[in-house]
Coordinates of C-alpha atoms (C1' of nucleotides) in Angstrom, one line a residue:
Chain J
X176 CA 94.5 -24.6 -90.6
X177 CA 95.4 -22.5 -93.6
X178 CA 96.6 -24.1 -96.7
X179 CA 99.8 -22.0 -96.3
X180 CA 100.4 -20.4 -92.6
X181 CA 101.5 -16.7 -92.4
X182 CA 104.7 -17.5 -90.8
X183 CA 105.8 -19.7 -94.3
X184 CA 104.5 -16.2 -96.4
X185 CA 106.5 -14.1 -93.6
X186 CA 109.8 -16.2 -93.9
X187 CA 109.4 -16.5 -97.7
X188 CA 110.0 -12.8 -98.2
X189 CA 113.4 -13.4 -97.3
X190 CA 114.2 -16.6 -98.6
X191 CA 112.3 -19.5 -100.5
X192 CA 111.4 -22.3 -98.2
X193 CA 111.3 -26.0 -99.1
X194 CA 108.8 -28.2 -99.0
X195 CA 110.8 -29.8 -96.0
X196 CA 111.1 -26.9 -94.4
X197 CA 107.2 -25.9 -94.8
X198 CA 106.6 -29.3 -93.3
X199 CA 108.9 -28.4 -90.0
X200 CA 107.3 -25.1 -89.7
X201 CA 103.7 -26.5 -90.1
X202 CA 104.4 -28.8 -87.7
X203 CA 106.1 -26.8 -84.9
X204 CA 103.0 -24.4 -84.7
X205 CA 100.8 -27.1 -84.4
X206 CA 102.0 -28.4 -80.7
X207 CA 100.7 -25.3 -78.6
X208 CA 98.0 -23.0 -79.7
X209 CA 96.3 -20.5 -77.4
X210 CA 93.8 -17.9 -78.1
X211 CA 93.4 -14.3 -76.8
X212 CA 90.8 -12.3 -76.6
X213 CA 91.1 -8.7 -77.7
X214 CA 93.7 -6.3 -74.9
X215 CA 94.2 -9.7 -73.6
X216 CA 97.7 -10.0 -72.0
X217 CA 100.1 -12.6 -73.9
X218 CA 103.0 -12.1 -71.3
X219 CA 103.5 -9.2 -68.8
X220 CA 106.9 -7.3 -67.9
X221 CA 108.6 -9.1 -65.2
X222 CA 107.4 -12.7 -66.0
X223 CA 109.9 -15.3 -67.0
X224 CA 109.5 -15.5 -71.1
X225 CA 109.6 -19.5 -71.8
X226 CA 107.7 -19.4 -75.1
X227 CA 108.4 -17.7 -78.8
X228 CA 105.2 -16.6 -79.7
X229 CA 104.2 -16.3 -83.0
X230 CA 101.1 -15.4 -84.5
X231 CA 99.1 -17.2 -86.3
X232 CA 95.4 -14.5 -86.7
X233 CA 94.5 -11.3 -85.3
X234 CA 97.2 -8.3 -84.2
X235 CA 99.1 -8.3 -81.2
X236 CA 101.0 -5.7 -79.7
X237 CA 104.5 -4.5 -77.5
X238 CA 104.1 -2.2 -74.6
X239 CA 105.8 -0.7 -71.8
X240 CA 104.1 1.2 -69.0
X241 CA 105.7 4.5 -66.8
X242 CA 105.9 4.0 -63.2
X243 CA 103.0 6.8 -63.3
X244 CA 101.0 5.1 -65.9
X245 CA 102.1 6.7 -69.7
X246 CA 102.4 3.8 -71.7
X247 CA 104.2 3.6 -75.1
X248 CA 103.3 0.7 -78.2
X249 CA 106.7 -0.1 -79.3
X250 CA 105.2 -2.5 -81.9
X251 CA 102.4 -4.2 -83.4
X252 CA 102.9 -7.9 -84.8
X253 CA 100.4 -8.9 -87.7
X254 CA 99.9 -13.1 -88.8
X255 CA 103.6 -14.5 -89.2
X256 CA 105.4 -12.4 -86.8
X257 CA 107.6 -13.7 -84.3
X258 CA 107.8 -12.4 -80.6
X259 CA 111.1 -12.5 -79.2
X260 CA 113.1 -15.1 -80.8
X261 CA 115.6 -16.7 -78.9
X262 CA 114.4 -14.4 -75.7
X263 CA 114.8 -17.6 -73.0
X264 CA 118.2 -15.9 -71.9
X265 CA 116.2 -13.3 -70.3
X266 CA 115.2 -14.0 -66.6
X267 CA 112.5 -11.5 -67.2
X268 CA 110.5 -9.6 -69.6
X269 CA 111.3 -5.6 -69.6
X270 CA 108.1 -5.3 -71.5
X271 CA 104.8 -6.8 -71.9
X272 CA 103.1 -8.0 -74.8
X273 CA 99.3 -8.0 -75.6
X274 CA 96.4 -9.1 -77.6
X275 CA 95.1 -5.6 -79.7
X276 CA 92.2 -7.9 -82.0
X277 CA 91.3 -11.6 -80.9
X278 CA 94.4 -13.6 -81.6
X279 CA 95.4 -17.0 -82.2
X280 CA 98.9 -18.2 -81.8
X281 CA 101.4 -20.6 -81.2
X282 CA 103.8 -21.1 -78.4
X283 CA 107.3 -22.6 -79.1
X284 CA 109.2 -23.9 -76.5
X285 CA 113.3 -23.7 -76.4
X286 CA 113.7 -26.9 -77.2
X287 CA 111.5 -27.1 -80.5
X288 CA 113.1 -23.8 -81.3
X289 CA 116.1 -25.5 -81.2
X290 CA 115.4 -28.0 -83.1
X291 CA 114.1 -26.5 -85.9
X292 CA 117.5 -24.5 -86.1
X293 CA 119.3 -27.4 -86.2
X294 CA 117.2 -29.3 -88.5
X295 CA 116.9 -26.3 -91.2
X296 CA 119.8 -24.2 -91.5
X297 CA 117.6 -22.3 -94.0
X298 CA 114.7 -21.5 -91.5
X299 CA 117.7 -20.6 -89.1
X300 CA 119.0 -18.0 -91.7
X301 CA 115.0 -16.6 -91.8
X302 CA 114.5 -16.5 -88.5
X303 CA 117.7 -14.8 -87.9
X304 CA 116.4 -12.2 -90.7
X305 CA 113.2 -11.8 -89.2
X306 CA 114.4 -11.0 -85.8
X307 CA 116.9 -7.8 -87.4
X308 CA 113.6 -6.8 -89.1
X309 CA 111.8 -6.5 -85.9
X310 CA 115.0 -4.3 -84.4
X311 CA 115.2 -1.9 -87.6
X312 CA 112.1 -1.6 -87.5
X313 CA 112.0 -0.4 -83.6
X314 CA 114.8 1.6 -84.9
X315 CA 112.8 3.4 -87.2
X316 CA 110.1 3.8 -84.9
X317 CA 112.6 5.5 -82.7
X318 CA 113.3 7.9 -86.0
X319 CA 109.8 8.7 -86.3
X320 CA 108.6 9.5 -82.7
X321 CA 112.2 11.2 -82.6
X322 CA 111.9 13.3 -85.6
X323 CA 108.8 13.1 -87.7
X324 CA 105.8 15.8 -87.3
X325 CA 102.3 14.0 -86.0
X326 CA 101.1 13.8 -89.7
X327 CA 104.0 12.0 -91.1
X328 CA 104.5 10.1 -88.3
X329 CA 100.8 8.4 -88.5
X330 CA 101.3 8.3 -92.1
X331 CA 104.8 6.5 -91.4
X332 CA 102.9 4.2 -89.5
X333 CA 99.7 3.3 -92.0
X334 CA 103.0 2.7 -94.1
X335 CA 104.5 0.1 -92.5
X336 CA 101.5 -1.8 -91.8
X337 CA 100.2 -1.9 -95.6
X338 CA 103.6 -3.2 -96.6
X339 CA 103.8 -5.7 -93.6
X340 CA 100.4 -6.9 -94.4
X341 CA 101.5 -6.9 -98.2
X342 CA 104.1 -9.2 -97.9
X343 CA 102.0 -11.6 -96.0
X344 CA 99.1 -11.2 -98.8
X345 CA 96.6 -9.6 -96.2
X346 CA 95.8 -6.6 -98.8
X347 CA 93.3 -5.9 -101.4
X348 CA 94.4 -3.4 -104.1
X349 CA 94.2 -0.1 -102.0
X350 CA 93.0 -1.5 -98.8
X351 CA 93.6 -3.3 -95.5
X352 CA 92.5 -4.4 -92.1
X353 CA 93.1 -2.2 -89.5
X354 CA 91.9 -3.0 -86.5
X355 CA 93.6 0.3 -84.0
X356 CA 91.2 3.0 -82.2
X357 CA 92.4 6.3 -82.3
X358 CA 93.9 5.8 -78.6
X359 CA 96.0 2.9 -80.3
X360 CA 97.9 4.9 -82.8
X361 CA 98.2 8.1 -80.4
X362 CA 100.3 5.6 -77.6
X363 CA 102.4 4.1 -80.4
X364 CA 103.2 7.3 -81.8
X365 CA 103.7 9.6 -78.9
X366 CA 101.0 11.4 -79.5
X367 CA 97.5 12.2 -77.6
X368 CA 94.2 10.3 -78.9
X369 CA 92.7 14.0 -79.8
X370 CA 95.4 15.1 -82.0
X371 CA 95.7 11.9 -83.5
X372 CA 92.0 12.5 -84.1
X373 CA 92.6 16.0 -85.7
X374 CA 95.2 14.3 -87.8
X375 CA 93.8 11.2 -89.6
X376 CA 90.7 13.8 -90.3
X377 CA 93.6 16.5 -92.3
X378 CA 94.5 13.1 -93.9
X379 CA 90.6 12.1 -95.1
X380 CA 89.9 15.4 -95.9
X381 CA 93.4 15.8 -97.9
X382 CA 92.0 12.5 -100.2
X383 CA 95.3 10.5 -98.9
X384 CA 93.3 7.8 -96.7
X385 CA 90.5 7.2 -94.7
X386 CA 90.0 4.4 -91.8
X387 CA 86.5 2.9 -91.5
X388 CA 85.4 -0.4 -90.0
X389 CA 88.7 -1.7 -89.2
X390 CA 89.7 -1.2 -92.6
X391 CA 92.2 1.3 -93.8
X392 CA 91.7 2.4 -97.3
X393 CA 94.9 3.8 -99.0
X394 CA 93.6 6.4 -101.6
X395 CA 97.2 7.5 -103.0
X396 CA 100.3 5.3 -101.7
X397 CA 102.7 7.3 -103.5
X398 CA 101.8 10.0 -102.0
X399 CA 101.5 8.7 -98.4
X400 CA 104.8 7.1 -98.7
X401 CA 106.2 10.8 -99.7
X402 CA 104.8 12.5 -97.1
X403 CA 105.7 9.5 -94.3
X404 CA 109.6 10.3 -96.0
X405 CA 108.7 6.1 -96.2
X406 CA 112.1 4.3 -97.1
X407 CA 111.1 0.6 -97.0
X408 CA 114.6 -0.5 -97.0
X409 CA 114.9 -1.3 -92.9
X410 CA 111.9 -3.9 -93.9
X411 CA 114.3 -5.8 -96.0
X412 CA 112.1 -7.3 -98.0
X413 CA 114.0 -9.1 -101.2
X414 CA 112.6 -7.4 -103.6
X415 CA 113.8 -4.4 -101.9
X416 CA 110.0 -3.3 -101.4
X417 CA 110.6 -1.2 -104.3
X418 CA 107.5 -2.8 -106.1
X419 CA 105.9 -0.9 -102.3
X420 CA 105.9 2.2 -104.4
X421 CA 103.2 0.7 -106.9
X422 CA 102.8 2.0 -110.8
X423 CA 100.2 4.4 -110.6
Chain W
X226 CA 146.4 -3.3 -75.1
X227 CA 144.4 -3.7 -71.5
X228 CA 144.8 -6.4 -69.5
X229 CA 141.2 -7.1 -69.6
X230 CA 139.4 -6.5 -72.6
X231 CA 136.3 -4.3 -72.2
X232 CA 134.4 -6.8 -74.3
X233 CA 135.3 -9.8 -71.3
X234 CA 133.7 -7.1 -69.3
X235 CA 130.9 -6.4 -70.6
X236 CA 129.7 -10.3 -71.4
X237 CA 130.6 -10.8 -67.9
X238 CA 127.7 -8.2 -66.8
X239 CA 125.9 -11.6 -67.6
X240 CA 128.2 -15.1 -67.2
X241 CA 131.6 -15.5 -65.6
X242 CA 134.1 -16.4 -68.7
X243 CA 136.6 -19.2 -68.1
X244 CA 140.2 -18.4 -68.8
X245 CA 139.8 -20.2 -72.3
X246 CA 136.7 -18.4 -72.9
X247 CA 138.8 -15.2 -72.3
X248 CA 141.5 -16.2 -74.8
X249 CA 139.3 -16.8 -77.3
X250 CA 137.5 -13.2 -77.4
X251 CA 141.1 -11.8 -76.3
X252 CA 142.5 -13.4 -80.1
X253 CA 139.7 -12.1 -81.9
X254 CA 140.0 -9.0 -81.0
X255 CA 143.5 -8.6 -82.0
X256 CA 143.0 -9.8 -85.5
X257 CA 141.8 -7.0 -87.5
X258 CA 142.1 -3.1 -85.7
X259 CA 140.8 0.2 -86.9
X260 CA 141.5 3.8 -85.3
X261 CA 138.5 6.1 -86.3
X262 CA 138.8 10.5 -85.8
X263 CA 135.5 11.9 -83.7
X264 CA 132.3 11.7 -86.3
X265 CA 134.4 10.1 -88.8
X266 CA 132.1 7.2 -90.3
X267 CA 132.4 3.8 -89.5
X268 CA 130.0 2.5 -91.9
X269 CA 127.1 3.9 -93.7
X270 CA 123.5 3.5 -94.7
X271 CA 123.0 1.5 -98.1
X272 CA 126.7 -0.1 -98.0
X273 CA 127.4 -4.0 -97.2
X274 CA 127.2 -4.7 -93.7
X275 CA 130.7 -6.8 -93.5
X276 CA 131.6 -7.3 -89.7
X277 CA 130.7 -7.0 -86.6
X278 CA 132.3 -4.1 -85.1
X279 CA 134.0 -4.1 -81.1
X280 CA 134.4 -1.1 -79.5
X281 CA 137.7 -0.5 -77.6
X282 CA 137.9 2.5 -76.7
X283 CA 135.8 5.6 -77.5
X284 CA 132.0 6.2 -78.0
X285 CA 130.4 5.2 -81.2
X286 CA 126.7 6.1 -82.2
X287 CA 124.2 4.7 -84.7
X288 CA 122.0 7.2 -86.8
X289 CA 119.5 7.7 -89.0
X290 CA 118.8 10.5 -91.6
X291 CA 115.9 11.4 -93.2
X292 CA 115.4 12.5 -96.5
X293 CA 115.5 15.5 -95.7
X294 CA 118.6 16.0 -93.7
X295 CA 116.5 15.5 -90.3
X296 CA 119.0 12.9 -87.7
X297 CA 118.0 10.9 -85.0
X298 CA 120.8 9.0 -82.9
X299 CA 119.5 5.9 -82.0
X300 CA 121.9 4.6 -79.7
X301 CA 125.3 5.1 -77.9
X302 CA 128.2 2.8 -77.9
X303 CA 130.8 2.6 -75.6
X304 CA 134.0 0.1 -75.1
X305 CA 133.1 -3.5 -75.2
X306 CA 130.0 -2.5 -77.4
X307 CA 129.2 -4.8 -80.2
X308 CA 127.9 -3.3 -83.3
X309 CA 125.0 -5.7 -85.2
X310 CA 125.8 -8.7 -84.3
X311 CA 125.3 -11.1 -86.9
X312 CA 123.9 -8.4 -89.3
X313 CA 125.9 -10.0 -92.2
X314 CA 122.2 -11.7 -93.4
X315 CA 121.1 -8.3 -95.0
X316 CA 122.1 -6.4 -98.2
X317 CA 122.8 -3.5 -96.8
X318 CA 122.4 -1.4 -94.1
X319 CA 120.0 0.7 -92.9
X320 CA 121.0 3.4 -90.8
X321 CA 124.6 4.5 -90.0
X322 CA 127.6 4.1 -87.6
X323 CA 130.1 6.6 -87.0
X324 CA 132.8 8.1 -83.7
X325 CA 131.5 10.5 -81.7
X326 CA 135.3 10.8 -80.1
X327 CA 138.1 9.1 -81.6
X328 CA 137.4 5.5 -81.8
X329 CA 139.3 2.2 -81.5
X330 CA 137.6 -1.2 -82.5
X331 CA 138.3 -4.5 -83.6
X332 CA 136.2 -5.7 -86.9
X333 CA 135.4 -9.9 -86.4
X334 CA 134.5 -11.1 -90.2
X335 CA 131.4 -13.5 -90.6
X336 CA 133.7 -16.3 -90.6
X337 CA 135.7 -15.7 -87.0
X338 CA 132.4 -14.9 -85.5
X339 CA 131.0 -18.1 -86.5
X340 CA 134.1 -19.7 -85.0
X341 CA 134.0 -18.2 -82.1
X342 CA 130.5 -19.2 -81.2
X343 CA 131.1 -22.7 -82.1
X344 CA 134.1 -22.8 -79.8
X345 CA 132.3 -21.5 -76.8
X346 CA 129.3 -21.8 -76.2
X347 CA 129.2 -20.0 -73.2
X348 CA 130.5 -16.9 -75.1
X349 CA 128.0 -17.5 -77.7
X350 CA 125.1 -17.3 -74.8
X351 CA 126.4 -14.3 -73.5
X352 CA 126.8 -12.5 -77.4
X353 CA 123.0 -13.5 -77.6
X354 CA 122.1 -11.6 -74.6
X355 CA 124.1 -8.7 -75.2
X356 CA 122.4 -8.6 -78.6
X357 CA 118.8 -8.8 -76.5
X358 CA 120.3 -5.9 -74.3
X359 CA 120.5 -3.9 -77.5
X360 CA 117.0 -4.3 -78.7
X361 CA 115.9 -3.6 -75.5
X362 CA 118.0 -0.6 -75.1
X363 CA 116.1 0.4 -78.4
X364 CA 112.7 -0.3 -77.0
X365 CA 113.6 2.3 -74.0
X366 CA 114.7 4.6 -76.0
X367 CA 111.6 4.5 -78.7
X368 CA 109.7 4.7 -74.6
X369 CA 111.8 7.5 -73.9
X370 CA 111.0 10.2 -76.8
X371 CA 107.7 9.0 -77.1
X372 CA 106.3 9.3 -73.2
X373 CA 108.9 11.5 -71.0
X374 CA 108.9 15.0 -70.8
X375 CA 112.6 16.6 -71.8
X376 CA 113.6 16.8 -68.3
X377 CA 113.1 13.2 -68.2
X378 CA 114.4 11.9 -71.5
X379 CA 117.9 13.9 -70.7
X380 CA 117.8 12.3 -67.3
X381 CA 117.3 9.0 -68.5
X382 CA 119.9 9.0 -71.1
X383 CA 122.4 9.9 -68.7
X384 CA 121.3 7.4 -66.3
X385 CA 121.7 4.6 -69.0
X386 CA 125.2 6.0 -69.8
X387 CA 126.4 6.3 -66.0
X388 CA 125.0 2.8 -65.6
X389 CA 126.6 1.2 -68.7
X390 CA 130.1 2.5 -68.1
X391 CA 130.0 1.1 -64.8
X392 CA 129.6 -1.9 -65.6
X393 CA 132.7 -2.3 -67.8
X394 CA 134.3 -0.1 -64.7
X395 CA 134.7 3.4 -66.7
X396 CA 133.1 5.3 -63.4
X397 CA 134.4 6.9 -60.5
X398 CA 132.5 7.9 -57.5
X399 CA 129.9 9.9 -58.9
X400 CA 130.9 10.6 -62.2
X401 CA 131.7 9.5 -65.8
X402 CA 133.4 10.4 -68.8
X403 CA 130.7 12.4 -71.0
X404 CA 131.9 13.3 -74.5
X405 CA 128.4 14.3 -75.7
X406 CA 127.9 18.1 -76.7
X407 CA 124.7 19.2 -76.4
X408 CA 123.5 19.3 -79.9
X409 CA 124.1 15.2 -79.9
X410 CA 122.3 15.2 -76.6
X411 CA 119.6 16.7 -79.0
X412 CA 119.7 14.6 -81.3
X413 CA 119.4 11.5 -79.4
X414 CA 116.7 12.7 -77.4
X415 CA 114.5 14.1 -80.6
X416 CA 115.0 18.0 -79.0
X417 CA 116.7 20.9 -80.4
X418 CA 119.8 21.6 -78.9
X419 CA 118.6 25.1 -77.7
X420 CA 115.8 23.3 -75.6
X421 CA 118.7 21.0 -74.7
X422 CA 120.8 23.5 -73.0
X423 CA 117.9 25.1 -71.0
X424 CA 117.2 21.6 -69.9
X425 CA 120.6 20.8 -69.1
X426 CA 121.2 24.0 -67.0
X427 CA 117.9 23.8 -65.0
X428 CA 119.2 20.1 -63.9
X429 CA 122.1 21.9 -62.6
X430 CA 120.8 24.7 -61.2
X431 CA 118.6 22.1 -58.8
X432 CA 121.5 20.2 -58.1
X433 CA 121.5 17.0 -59.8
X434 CA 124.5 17.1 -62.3
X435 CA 126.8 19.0 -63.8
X436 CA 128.3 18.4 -67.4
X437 CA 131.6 19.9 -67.4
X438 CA 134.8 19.4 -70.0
X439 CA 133.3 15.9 -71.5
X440 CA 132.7 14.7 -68.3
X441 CA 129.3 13.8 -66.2
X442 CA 129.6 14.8 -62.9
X443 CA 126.4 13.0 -61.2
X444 CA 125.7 14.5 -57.7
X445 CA 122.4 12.2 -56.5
X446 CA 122.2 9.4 -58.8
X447 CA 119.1 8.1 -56.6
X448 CA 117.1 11.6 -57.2
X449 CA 118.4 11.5 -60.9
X450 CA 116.8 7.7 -61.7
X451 CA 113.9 8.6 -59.7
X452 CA 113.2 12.2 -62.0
X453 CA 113.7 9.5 -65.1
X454 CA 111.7 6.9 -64.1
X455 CA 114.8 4.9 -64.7
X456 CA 114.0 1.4 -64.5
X457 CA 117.7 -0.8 -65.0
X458 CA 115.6 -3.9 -65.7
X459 CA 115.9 -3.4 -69.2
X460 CA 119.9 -3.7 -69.1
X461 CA 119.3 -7.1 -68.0
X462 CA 122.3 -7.0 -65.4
X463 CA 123.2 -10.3 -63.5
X464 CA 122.9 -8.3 -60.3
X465 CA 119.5 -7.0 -61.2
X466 CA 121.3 -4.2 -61.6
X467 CA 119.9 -2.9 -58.2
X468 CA 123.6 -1.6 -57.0
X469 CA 122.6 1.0 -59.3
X470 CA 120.9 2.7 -56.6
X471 CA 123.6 3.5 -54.9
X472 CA 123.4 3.4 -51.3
X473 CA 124.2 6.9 -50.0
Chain D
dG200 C1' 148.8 37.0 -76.7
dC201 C1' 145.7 36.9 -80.6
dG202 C1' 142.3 35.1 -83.8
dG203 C1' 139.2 31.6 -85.0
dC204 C1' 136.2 27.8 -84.5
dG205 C1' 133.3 24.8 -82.1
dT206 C1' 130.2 24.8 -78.4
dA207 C1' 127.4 26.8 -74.9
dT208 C1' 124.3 30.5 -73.5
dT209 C1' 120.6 33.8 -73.8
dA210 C1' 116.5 36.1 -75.6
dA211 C1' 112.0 37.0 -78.0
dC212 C1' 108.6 34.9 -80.2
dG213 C1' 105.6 31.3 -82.5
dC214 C1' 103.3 27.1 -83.1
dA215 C1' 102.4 22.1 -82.9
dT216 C1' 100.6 19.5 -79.8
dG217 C1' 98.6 18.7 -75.1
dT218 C1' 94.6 19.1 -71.6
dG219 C1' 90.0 18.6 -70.1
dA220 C1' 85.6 18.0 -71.0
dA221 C1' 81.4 17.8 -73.5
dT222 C1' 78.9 15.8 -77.4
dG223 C1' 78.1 12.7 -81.2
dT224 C1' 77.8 8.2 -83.5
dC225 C1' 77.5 3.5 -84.2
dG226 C1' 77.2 -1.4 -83.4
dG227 C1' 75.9 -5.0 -80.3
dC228 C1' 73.1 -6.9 -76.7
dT229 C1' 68.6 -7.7 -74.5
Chain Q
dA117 C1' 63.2 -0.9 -80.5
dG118 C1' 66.0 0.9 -77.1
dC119 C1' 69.9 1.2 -74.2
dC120 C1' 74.8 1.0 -73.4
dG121 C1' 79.6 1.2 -73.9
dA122 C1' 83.3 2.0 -76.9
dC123 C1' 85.0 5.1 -79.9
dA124 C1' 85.3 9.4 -82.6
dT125 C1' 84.6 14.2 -82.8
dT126 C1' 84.7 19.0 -81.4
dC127 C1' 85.9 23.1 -78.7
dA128 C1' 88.4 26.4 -75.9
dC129 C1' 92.4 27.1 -73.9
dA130 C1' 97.2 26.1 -72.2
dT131 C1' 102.2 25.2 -72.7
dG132 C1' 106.4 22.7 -73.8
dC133 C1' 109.3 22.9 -77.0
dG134 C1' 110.9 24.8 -81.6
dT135 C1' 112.9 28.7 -84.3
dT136 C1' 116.0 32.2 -85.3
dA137 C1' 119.6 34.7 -84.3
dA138 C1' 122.7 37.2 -81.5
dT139 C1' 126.4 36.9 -78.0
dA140 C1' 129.7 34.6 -74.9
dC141 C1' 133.1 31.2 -73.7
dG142 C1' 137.1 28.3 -74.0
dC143 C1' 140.5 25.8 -76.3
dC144 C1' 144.0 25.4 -80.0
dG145 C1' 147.3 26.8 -83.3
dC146 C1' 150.5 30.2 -84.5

DNA sequence: GCGGCGTATTAACGCATGTGAATGTCGGCT
DNA sequence: AGCCGACATTCACATGCGTTAATACGCCGC
């Protein structure tokens, strides 16, 4: 639909795509669309995986549940993002994955995934950096539950979603969607929903940020990054994200 | 040095290698050795990601440090491990490896890596999944500090640990080697190490384990996965990995 | 056998975060 | 306009785990 599709803005942060290779993308997320309505399912634990998902609109979202119920976000995927590349090996998902807004996206089967690799070696180097994105940044997630207080952990988090959505041209100057409830942020960051509350409300009243409407305005970057200890190196991002930390 | 490499056994968790397929792993592995002392560095964050490291003998970890001195280990690795696979894309990296005991590994450049998939496919399959079994290992672990109490989180770890070095035949019985101390127990888990040791002792005082001169002794493995909520799906075993729960 | 160093153990105390539950707010549906 | 459901906010209180620091243990080198 769109004049350029998120994945080709996703991919191009790593490398610069050809028209041809625009063309193979475009087409390959054509052949199977499916939309979700918000906390909609995409793929449960314990169900065969036969698709890469990626997502065209809307966020989705990893998850894994406790035998007793506790469930953990292990990460959110924005337009462009890929789920599970290459994850056909697998007779069986040890996580589920989840509609958090409406979402559209597009299923690729093995054999289109395939082919794509072997038709662009350069979209097969991308999609190769895209997937060891997605583990560093699980990685880091594991460094901020692990080791960051509640308030840089959310700030960590509002940090990595403004430079994700950055790269894919999804913010305005000091502002961006933000679609996650309260409850949302507390299970991805191993936190409870009322703290999480108490926290974002230091962070307002502190002038850093302040979430509204599904939007999340970013009074003082620089500042939110410092706090968050935000190193965007594990997003790899060719410019080395360094123009993250914007000129004040 | 073995007869069997611990790599061949660890890819075998998932495919039977043929005899060729064994030769060829076997030959890469004696190309290009390194001997590491305990917590000596193997490679660290910001430098040029070069090879993919094989463990052959010893534990390994991956870190992180924040920027103010604050570590999180984000994984364990033990013989037959493969260190970032295919992580020759990026600049540099962004976390660090380093021994925990003395280490022996074999470093595989981009080019004999390459090779080596393109001669066997089979291996190439079963490099893929271990790589999935890594990321998913990740995803537990980001589970782990962010849902389950410490009592769990310790028990969990040393499930994974028992399990993993089981499958590459490093158990006996009921126990394991277990060259952790307490403080990297701590960090691992995102506790202090003071909180570790009450932890550790009140799992011995009810019976469970004992950790005695670097080794795990694990005295109901059933009662230990069930306190962890330990789930083995996630190590995406060929057998399910259902043996784990050992018949009594 | 002695001294030293890395590790484990113990203790007293504090606080960040959890728990449970009531109340407020706002946007959408009828 | 009014109701409803989802979400955010607030409050009182509980606790798991952190902090600091002192002490004990066990192995290794001399």
């Amino acid at each position: 639909m769109e004049l350029v599709h998120s994945l080709t803005l996703h991919l191009s942060a790593f490398v610069s795509l050809s028209d041809a290779d625009r063309e193979v993308l475009d087409k390959a997320l054509r052949k199977r669309a499916r939309i979700l309505a918000p906390r909609q399912d995409i793929i449960r634990e314990g169900e065969k995986p036969r698709f890469v998902n990626v997502i065209l609109e809307g966020w989705a979202q990893r998850y894994k549940q406790l035998a007793d119920g506790r469930r953990q976000i292990l990460s959110f995927f924005v337009p462009g993002d890929l789920c599970d590349t290459n994850v056909f090996i697998l007779k069986s998902m040890d996580h589920s994955l989840s509609a958090v807004t409406q979402v559209r996206l597009a299923e690729i089967s093995q054999r289109e995934f395939q082919e794509i690799i072997e038709t662009s070696p350069r979209i097969a180097q991308a999609l190769w950096w895209s997937e060891l994105v997605t583990v560093a940044i699980q990685r880091e997630w594991t460094t901020s539950i692990g080791q960051r207080t509640a308030y840089e952990r959310i700030a960590h988090l509002l940090c990595e979603m403004f430079v994700r959505l950055r790269t894919i041209g999804r913010t305005q100057e000091r502002s961006c969607e933000f679609p996650l409830t309260q409850s949302e942020i507390a299970d991805a960051t191993g936190l409870t929903q009322v703290h999480v509350n108490r926290t974002v409300q230091e962070m307002r009243r502190e002038g850093l940020i302040e979430i509204r409407n599904k939007r999340l305005e970013v009074h003082d970057l620089r500042a939110l990054m410092a706090v968050a200890m935000f190193n965007p190196n594990y997003l790899h991002l060719e410019a080395g994200g360094h123009e993250c930390i914007a000129p004040e």
